[in-house]
Coordinates of C-alpha atoms in Angstrom, one line a residue:
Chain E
X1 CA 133.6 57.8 333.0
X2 CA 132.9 60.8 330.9
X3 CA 134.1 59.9 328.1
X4 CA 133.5 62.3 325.2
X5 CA 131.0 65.2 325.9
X6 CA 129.4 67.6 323.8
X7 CA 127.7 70.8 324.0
X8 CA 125.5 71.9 323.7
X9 CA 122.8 69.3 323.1
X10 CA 120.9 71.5 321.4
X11 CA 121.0 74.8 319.2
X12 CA 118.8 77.0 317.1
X13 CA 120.7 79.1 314.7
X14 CA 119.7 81.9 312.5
X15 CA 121.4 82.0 308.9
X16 CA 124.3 84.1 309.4
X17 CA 125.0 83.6 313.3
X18 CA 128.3 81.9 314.3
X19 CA 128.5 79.7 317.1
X20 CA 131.0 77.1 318.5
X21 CA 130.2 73.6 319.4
X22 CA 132.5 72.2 322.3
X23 CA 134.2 68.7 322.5
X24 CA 136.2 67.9 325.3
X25 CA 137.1 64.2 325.7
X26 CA 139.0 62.6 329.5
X27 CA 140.5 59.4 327.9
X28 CA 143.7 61.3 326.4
X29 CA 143.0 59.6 323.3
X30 CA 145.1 61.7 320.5
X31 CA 143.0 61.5 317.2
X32 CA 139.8 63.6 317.4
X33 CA 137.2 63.8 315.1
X34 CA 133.8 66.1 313.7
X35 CA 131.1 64.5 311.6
X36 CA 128.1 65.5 310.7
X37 CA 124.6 63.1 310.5
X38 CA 121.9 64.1 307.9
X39 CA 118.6 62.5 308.3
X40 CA 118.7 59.0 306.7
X41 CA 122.7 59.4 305.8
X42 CA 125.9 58.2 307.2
X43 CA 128.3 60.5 309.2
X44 CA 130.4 62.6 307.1
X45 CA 133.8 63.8 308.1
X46 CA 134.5 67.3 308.7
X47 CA 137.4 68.0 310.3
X48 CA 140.1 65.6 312.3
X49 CA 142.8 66.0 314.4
X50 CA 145.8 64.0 315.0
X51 CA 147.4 65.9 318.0
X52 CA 147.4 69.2 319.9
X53 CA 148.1 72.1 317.4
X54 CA 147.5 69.5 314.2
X55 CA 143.7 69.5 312.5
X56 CA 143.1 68.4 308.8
X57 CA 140.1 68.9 306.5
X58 CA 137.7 65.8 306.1
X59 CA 135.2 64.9 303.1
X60 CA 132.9 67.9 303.7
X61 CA 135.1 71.5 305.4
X62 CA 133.4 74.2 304.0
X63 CA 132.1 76.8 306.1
X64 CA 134.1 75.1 309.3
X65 CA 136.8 75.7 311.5
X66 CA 138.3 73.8 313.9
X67 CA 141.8 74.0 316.7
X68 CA 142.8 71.7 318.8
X69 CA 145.3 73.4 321.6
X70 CA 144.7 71.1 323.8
X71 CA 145.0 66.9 323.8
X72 CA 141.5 67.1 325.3
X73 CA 139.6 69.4 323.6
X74 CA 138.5 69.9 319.8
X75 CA 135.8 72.5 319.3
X76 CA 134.0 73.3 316.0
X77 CA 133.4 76.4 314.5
X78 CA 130.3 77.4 312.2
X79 CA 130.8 81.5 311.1
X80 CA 128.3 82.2 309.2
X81 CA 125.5 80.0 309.8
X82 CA 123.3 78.4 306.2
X83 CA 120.3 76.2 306.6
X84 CA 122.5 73.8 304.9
X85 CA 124.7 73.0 308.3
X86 CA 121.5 72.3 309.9
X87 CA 122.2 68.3 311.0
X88 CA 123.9 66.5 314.0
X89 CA 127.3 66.4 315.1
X90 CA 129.2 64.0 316.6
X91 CA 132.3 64.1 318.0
X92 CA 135.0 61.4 318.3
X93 CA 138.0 60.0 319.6
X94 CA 140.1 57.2 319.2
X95 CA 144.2 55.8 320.5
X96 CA 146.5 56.2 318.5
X97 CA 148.4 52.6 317.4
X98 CA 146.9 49.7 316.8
X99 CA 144.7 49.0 313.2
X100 CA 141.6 48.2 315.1
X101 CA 141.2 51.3 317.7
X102 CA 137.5 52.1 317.6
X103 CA 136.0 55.6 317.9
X104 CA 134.2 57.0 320.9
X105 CA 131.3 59.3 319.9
X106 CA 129.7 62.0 321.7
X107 CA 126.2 62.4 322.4
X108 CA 125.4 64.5 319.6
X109 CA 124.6 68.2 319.0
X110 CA 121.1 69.4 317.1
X111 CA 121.6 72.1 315.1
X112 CA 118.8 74.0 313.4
X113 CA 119.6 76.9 311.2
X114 CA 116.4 79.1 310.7
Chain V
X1 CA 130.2 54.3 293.8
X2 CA 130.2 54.7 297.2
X3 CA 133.0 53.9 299.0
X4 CA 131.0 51.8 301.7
X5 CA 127.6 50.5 300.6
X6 CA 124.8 49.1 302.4
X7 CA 120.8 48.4 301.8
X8 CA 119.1 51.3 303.5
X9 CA 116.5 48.2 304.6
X10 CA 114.6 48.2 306.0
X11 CA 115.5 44.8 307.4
X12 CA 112.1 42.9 309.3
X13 CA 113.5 39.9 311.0
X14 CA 111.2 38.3 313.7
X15 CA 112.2 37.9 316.8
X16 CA 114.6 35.1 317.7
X17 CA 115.6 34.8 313.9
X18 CA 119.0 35.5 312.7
X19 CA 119.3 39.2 311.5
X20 CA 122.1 39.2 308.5
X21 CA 123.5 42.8 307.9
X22 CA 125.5 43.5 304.7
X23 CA 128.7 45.8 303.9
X24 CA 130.6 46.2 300.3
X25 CA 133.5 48.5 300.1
X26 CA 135.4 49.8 297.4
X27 CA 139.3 50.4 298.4
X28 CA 141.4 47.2 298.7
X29 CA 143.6 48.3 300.9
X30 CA 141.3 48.5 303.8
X31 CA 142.7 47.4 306.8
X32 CA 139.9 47.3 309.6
X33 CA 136.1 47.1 309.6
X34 CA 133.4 48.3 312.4
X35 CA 129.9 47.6 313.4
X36 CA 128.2 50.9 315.4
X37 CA 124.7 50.6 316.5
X38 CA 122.6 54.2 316.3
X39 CA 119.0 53.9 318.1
X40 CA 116.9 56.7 316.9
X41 CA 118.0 60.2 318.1
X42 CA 121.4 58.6 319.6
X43 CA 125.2 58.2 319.0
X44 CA 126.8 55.6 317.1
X45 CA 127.8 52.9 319.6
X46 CA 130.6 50.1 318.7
X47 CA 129.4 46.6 318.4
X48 CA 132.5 44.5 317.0
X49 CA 135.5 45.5 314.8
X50 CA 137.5 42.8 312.9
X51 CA 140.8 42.9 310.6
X52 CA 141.6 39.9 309.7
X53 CA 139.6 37.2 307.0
X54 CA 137.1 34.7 308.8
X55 CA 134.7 35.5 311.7
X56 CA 134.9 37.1 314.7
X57 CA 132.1 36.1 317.5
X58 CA 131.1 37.9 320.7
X59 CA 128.1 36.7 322.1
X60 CA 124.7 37.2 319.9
X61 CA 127.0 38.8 317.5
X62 CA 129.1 37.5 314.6
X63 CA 131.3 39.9 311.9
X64 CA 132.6 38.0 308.9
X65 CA 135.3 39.6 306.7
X66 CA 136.2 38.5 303.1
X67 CA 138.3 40.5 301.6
X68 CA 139.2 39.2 298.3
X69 CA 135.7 40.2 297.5
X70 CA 135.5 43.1 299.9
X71 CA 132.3 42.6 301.8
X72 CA 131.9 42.8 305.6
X73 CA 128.7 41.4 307.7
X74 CA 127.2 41.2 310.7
X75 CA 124.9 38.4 312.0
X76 CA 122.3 39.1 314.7
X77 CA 121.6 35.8 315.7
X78 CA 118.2 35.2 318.7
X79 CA 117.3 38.7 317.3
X80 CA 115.7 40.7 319.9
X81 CA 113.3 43.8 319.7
X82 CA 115.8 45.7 321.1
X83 CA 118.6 44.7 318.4
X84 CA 115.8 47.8 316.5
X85 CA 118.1 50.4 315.5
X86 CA 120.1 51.4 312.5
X87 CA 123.6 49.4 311.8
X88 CA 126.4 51.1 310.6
X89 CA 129.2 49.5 308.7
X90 CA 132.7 51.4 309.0
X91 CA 135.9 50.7 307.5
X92 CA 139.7 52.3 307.7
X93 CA 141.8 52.8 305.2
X94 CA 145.2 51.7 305.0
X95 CA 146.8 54.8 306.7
X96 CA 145.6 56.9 309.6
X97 CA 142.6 56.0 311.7
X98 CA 139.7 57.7 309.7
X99 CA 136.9 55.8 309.1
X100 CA 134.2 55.8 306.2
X101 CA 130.8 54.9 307.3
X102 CA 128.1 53.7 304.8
X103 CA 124.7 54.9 305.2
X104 CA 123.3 52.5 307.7
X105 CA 121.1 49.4 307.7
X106 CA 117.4 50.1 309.9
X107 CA 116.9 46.7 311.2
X108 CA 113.0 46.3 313.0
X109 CA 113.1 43.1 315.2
X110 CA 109.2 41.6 315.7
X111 CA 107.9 40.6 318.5

């Protein structure tokens, strides 16, 4: 049971790089989500997507993109890379339906900016 | 005010006390509320998830939901040191499935 996966695990960025963090989740679950984790904080919400070809902004888009062309895979793109993004990102996924569907997180990817 | 509020803690419980985790949140209309546990340097893992008013019990674990005066707990009861970790407290709004987390609970269980 996969689940959701991330990668990768790890990243060191300089300021100005781009880079693309890949979420791929196996339970065909159609809502998919990016949040990031600051030290100490909650997860924020970056981006979502409720279906193949549908993404919406979270609490906190700016300097992100996302697509989702696929039910199964959401990656998240950073294009010009600010020691501010430096954090961890999770990725989620949840059914559709029922009020209490839970979210499935990823392991998490460690992004430094430099 | 935050949307979802909890104490940062940390909460020190000794081991085999109840631990008693704490959630307030600020939209009415909430429809569902979730427990994740986060050990250090790890994912947000789903405890329990509850919707309706009253508790909700699955093994060690209890969730209690009162909405009239929006607040959401968890009780750890036989606390264990591997209950250590941060709690997060979740909740939906009344449309869509995306959740708000508050900023997590550290709870240190002594042996």
């Amino acid at each position: 049971n996969a689940g959701v996966t991330q990668t990768p695990k790890f990243r060191i960025l300089k300021i100005g790089q781009s880079m693309t963090l890949q979420c791929t989740q196996d339970m065909n679950h159609n809502y998919m989500y990016w949040y990031r984790q600051d030290p100490g904080m909650g997860l924020k919400l970056i981006y979502y997507s409720v279906g193949a070809g549908i993404t919406d902004k979270g609490e906190v888009p700016n300097g992100y993109n996302v697509s989702r062309s696929t039910t199964e895979d959401f990656p998240l793109r950073l294009e010009l890379a600010a020691p501010s993004q430096t954090s961890v990102y999770f990725c989620a996924s949840s059914r559709q339906g029922a009020i209490n569907q839970p979210q499935h997180f990823g392991d998490g990817t460690r992004l430094s900016i430099l | 005010q935050k949307e979802v509020e909890q104490n940062s803690g940390p909460l020190s419980v000794p081991e085999g006390a109840i631990a008693s985790l704490n959630c307030t949140y600020s939209d009415r209309v909430s429809q569902s509320f979730f427990w994740y546990r986060q050990y250090s340097g790890k994912s947000p893992e789903l405890i329990m998830s509850i919707y309706s008013n009253g508790d909700k019990e699955d093994g060690r674990f209890t969730a209690q939901l009162n909405k009239a005066s929006q607040y959401v707990s968890l009780l750890i009861r036989d606390s264990q040191p591997s209950d250590s970790a941060t709690y997060l407290c979740a909740v939906r709004r009344e449309y869509g499935n995306k959740l708000v987390f508050g900023a997590g609970t550290i709870l240190r269980v002594k042996s």
